[in-house]
Short mmCIF file of C-alpha atoms in Angstrom, two decimals:
data_model
loop_
_atom_site.label_atom_id
_atom_site.label_comp_id
_atom_site.label_asym_id
_atom_site.label_seq_id
_atom_site.Cartn_x
_atom_site.Cartn_y
_atom_site.Cartn_z
CA MET A 27 11.01 99.12 125.65
CA THR A 28 11.72 102.10 123.15
CA ARG A 29 15.92 100.84 123.88
CA LEU A 30 15.30 97.11 123.00
CA LEU A 31 13.26 98.70 119.91
CA ASN A 32 15.96 100.66 118.64
CA GLY A 33 18.56 98.00 118.97
CA ILE A 34 16.30 95.18 117.22
CA VAL A 35 15.39 97.89 114.40
CA ALA A 36 19.41 98.44 114.41
CA PHE A 37 20.45 94.65 114.03
CA GLY A 38 18.11 94.23 111.72
CA SER A 39 18.86 97.22 109.53
CA ALA A 40 22.44 95.67 109.51
CA LEU A 41 21.54 92.70 108.41
CA LEU A 42 19.17 93.77 105.49
CA LEU A 43 21.87 96.48 104.57
CA ALA A 44 24.52 93.25 104.00
CA VAL A 45 21.58 91.07 102.07
CA THR A 46 21.09 94.75 99.74
CA LEU A 47 24.83 95.09 99.04
CA ILE A 48 24.68 91.37 97.89
CA GLY A 49 21.31 92.16 95.56
CA ALA A 50 23.58 94.83 94.50
CA GLY A 51 25.99 92.84 92.98
CA PHE A 52 23.42 90.22 91.66
CA ALA A 53 21.88 93.17 89.51
CA ALA A 54 25.41 94.38 88.43
CA VAL A 55 25.73 91.37 86.40
CA ALA A 56 21.95 90.09 85.57
CA ILE A 57 20.32 93.34 84.84
CA PRO A 58 22.02 95.26 82.11
CA ASP A 59 23.71 93.46 78.72
CA ALA A 60 27.12 94.83 79.36
CA ALA A 61 28.83 92.35 81.50
CA THR A 62 27.47 89.25 79.40
CA ALA A 63 28.15 90.61 76.64
CA THR A 64 31.45 91.53 77.57
CA LEU A 65 32.56 87.88 79.06
CA SER A 66 31.24 86.53 76.25
CA ARG A 67 33.19 87.94 74.00
CA ALA A 68 36.02 87.42 75.88
CA PHE A 69 35.46 83.95 76.76
CA SER A 70 32.28 82.02 74.85
CA GLY A 71 33.84 79.39 72.97
CA CYS A 72 37.10 79.11 74.48
CA ASP A 73 37.07 75.70 75.60
CA GLN A 74 35.41 74.88 71.93
CA PRO A 75 37.92 75.42 69.27
CA ASN A 76 35.73 73.55 66.74
CA THR A 77 32.41 75.52 67.20
CA PRO A 78 30.90 76.73 63.98
CA PHE A 79 30.02 80.17 65.37
CA THR A 80 31.89 83.51 65.47
CA ALA A 81 32.02 85.81 68.67
CA ASP A 82 29.54 87.69 67.23
CA GLU A 83 27.21 85.43 66.74
CA LEU A 84 28.05 83.45 70.24
CA THR A 85 28.02 86.72 71.52
CA SER A 86 24.36 87.32 70.49
CA MET A 87 23.18 84.22 71.85
CA ALA A 88 24.94 84.38 75.01
CA ILE A 89 22.84 87.88 75.44
CA ALA A 90 19.76 86.19 74.23
CA GLY A 91 19.57 83.60 76.99
CA LYS A 92 20.33 85.87 79.80
CA TYR A 93 16.92 87.74 78.39
CA TYR A 94 15.09 84.55 78.42
CA THR A 95 17.14 83.81 81.76
CA PHE A 96 16.45 87.04 83.75
CA ASP A 97 14.21 89.32 81.49
CA ASP A 98 11.18 88.22 79.14
CA ASN A 99 11.84 84.29 79.61
CA ASP A 100 10.52 84.85 75.57
CA ARG A 101 11.24 81.40 74.17
CA GLU A 102 10.81 82.92 70.41
CA LYS A 103 13.32 85.56 70.33
CA LEU A 104 15.96 82.98 71.93
CA ASP A 105 15.06 80.37 69.66
CA ALA A 106 15.35 83.17 66.48
CA ALA A 107 18.96 83.96 67.55
CA ILE A 108 19.84 80.84 67.39
CA ALA A 109 18.52 79.92 64.59
CA GLU A 110 19.94 83.50 63.60
CA ALA A 111 23.74 81.88 64.21
CA ASN A 112 23.02 78.52 62.60
CA VAL A 113 21.66 80.27 59.16
CA ALA A 114 25.04 82.49 59.37
CA ALA A 115 27.25 79.32 60.10
CA GLU A 116 25.68 77.37 57.40
CA THR A 117 25.41 79.85 54.81
CA ASP A 118 29.11 80.21 55.02
CA GLY A 119 30.09 76.67 55.15
CA ARG A 120 30.95 76.74 58.88
CA ALA A 121 28.44 74.62 59.57
CA THR A 122 25.99 71.98 57.90
CA ALA A 123 21.77 71.90 58.50
CA SER A 124 22.08 68.38 59.26
CA ALA A 125 23.59 69.14 62.13
CA ARG A 126 21.46 72.06 63.59
CA GLU A 127 19.44 70.06 65.80
CA SER A 128 22.49 68.66 67.70
CA ALA A 129 23.06 70.01 71.29
CA ALA A 130 26.19 71.84 70.35
CA ARG A 131 23.92 73.90 67.98
CA SER A 132 21.01 74.25 69.60
CA LEU A 133 19.32 74.33 73.74
CA PRO A 134 17.76 71.01 73.80
CA ALA A 135 14.80 70.22 76.57
CA ASP A 136 17.02 69.77 79.15
CA ALA A 137 19.02 73.16 78.65
CA ILE A 138 16.10 74.80 78.05
CA SER A 139 14.49 73.62 81.69
CA HIS A 140 17.50 74.45 83.76
CA LEU A 141 17.52 77.93 81.90
CA ASP A 142 13.30 78.08 83.14
CA ASP A 143 14.58 76.84 87.23
CA VAL A 144 16.87 79.86 86.97
CA TYR A 145 14.14 82.27 85.31
CA ARG A 146 11.75 81.15 88.63
CA VAL A 147 14.92 81.55 91.49
CA ALA A 148 15.12 85.30 89.44
CA CYS A 149 11.66 85.89 89.62
CA VAL A 150 11.59 85.24 93.37
CA ALA A 151 14.85 86.98 93.82
CA LYS A 152 14.29 90.45 92.32
CA PRO A 153 11.00 91.61 93.58
CA ALA A 154 12.67 90.05 97.39
CA LEU A 155 15.64 91.90 97.04
CA VAL A 156 13.69 95.31 95.95
CA ILE A 157 11.38 94.91 99.44
CA VAL A 158 14.52 94.19 101.14
CA ALA A 159 16.04 97.04 100.04
CA VAL A 160 13.53 99.34 101.00
CA LEU A 161 13.13 97.82 104.14
CA CYS A 162 16.83 98.61 104.60
CA ILE A 163 16.18 102.28 103.94
CA ALA A 164 13.54 102.51 106.43
CA GLY A 165 15.53 100.89 109.08
CA LEU A 166 18.62 102.80 108.17
CA ALA A 167 16.61 105.99 108.87
CA HIS A 168 15.22 105.32 111.83
CA VAL A 169 18.50 104.46 113.40
CA ALA A 170 19.82 107.60 112.29
CA VAL A 171 16.75 110.23 113.27
CA ARG A 172 15.88 108.06 116.54
CA ILE A 173 19.25 106.85 117.88
CA GLY A 174 21.75 108.72 116.29
CA ARG A 175 24.42 109.43 114.01
CA ARG A 176 27.11 107.28 115.48
CA ALA A 177 24.65 104.59 115.66
CA LEU A 178 23.90 104.52 112.12
CA GLY A 179 28.04 104.58 111.59
CA ARG A 180 28.01 101.34 113.47
CA THR A 181 25.46 99.79 111.49
CA LEU A 182 26.74 100.64 108.31
CA MET A 183 30.13 99.20 109.50
CA ALA A 184 28.46 96.05 110.98
CA GLY A 185 26.53 95.17 107.73
CA GLY A 186 28.89 96.13 105.41
CA GLY A 187 31.57 94.41 107.82
CA LEU A 188 29.56 90.63 107.59
CA VAL A 189 29.64 91.25 103.75
CA LEU A 190 33.05 91.82 103.24
CA ALA A 191 33.92 88.98 105.48
CA ALA A 192 31.72 86.52 104.28
CA PHE A 193 33.09 87.57 100.97
CA CYS A 194 36.57 87.25 101.54
CA ALA A 195 35.46 83.62 102.55
CA LEU A 196 33.93 82.97 99.37
CA GLY A 197 36.36 84.32 97.31
CA ALA A 198 39.03 81.78 98.93
CA TRP A 199 37.30 79.02 98.23
CA ALA A 200 36.75 80.45 94.82
CA ALA A 201 40.46 81.18 94.09
CA ILE A 202 41.10 77.17 95.79
CA ASP A 203 37.88 75.63 94.13
CA PHE A 204 35.67 76.97 92.20
CA ASP A 205 34.07 74.23 90.66
CA GLY A 206 33.13 73.51 94.31
CA LEU A 207 31.81 76.84 94.77
CA PHE A 208 29.91 76.77 91.79
CA ALA A 209 28.37 73.38 92.25
CA ALA A 210 27.85 74.12 96.17
CA PHE A 211 25.68 77.53 94.39
CA HIS A 212 23.57 75.56 92.45
CA SER A 213 22.92 72.95 94.84
CA LEU A 214 20.81 75.39 96.51
CA PHE A 215 18.44 76.12 94.18
CA PHE A 216 18.40 73.16 91.74
CA GLN A 217 18.00 69.43 91.68
CA ALA A 218 20.81 67.46 91.34
CA GLY A 219 21.69 66.54 87.33
CA THR A 220 19.24 69.36 86.55
CA TRP A 221 22.40 71.59 85.66
CA THR A 222 25.02 69.88 84.68
CA PHE A 223 25.71 69.23 80.30
CA PRO A 224 28.36 67.84 78.27
CA TYR A 225 31.32 69.65 77.53
CA ASP A 226 30.56 70.85 74.42
CA SER A 227 27.06 71.21 74.45
CA LEU A 228 26.19 74.89 73.06
CA LEU A 229 24.82 75.89 76.61
CA ILE A 230 28.46 75.59 77.78
CA THR A 231 30.11 76.70 74.97
CA LEU A 232 28.05 79.88 75.43
CA TYR A 233 28.62 80.33 79.23
CA PRO A 234 31.76 78.12 80.00
CA THR A 235 33.76 78.18 83.28
CA ALA A 236 35.68 81.24 82.58
CA PHE A 237 32.67 83.38 81.65
CA TRP A 238 30.90 82.45 85.43
CA MET A 239 34.39 83.05 87.07
CA GLY A 240 34.15 86.58 85.24
CA MET A 241 30.74 86.88 86.87
CA GLY A 242 31.64 86.37 89.77
CA GLY A 243 34.72 88.62 89.71
CA ILE A 244 32.14 91.63 89.07
CA TRP A 245 29.68 90.39 91.66
CA LEU A 246 33.03 90.72 94.05
CA ALA A 247 34.00 93.53 92.86
CA VAL A 248 30.63 95.55 93.15
CA THR A 249 29.39 94.15 96.24
CA CYS A 250 32.42 94.81 98.24
CA GLY A 251 33.16 97.98 96.85
CA LEU A 252 30.13 99.06 98.13
CA SER A 253 30.64 97.14 101.45
CA ILE A 254 34.13 99.34 102.18
CA LEU A 255 31.97 102.57 101.15
CA ALA A 256 29.68 101.63 103.93
CA VAL A 257 32.37 100.52 106.75
CA LEU A 258 34.25 104.07 105.91
CA ILE A 259 30.78 105.98 105.85
CA GLY A 260 30.21 104.33 108.95
CA PHE A 261 33.57 104.58 110.45
CA THR A 262 33.30 108.61 109.67
CA LEU A 263 29.90 108.86 111.57
CA GLY A 264 30.91 106.76 114.39
CA HIS A 265 33.95 108.98 115.14
CA LYS A 266 31.79 112.37 115.05
CA GLN A 267 30.57 113.70 118.29
CA HIS A 268 26.64 113.17 119.16
CA ASP A 269 24.08 114.90 117.63
#
């Protein structure tokens, strides 16, 4: 019975580790502002040469959208950031006040609704990933103490290897058809038609396809880097002699 229990814990720990490694990549793009700021400055407005907003204004709004979607969901702060950018554009003569409420310069109800949908998913995902990480640490500790160092090594290799295999497949899919992967990912969490917007809308101007490709690249790099580290540590432990 003890052997069966240990096997179940080791298997479960490998799965929990895989989810934790994926969650680490998500945290790298969703929690700090650096990824959003860097990618926004590089890509926001790249498909909209006629946007009245400067790179700094687009970046400011993109970061405000990130906070609204993943942090505080404070509509007043988001509206204030958009209003500030519009006032600056109007003051400099780059835009007129009469077009301020257009989809190209504001976030209409359907765009806000989508951001709210993302926020609800994030509110579930963030604590769930923390719980998974805690359970993963507990499971790995059990494997290390109750089964042994080599078993811990095998578990680390299994969890890291599983993620690398999955992300290699996703990476190949993204390289061939990023839009298809993007659509499939959204269909897992959102109803059809609630996450597509006109190409010249402010939401798409702030977060174009190139922006999301960059986010995916950062997520991929962080998760794969940590997965490789897990495999290397596991390989080292697995090839040492028994305790």
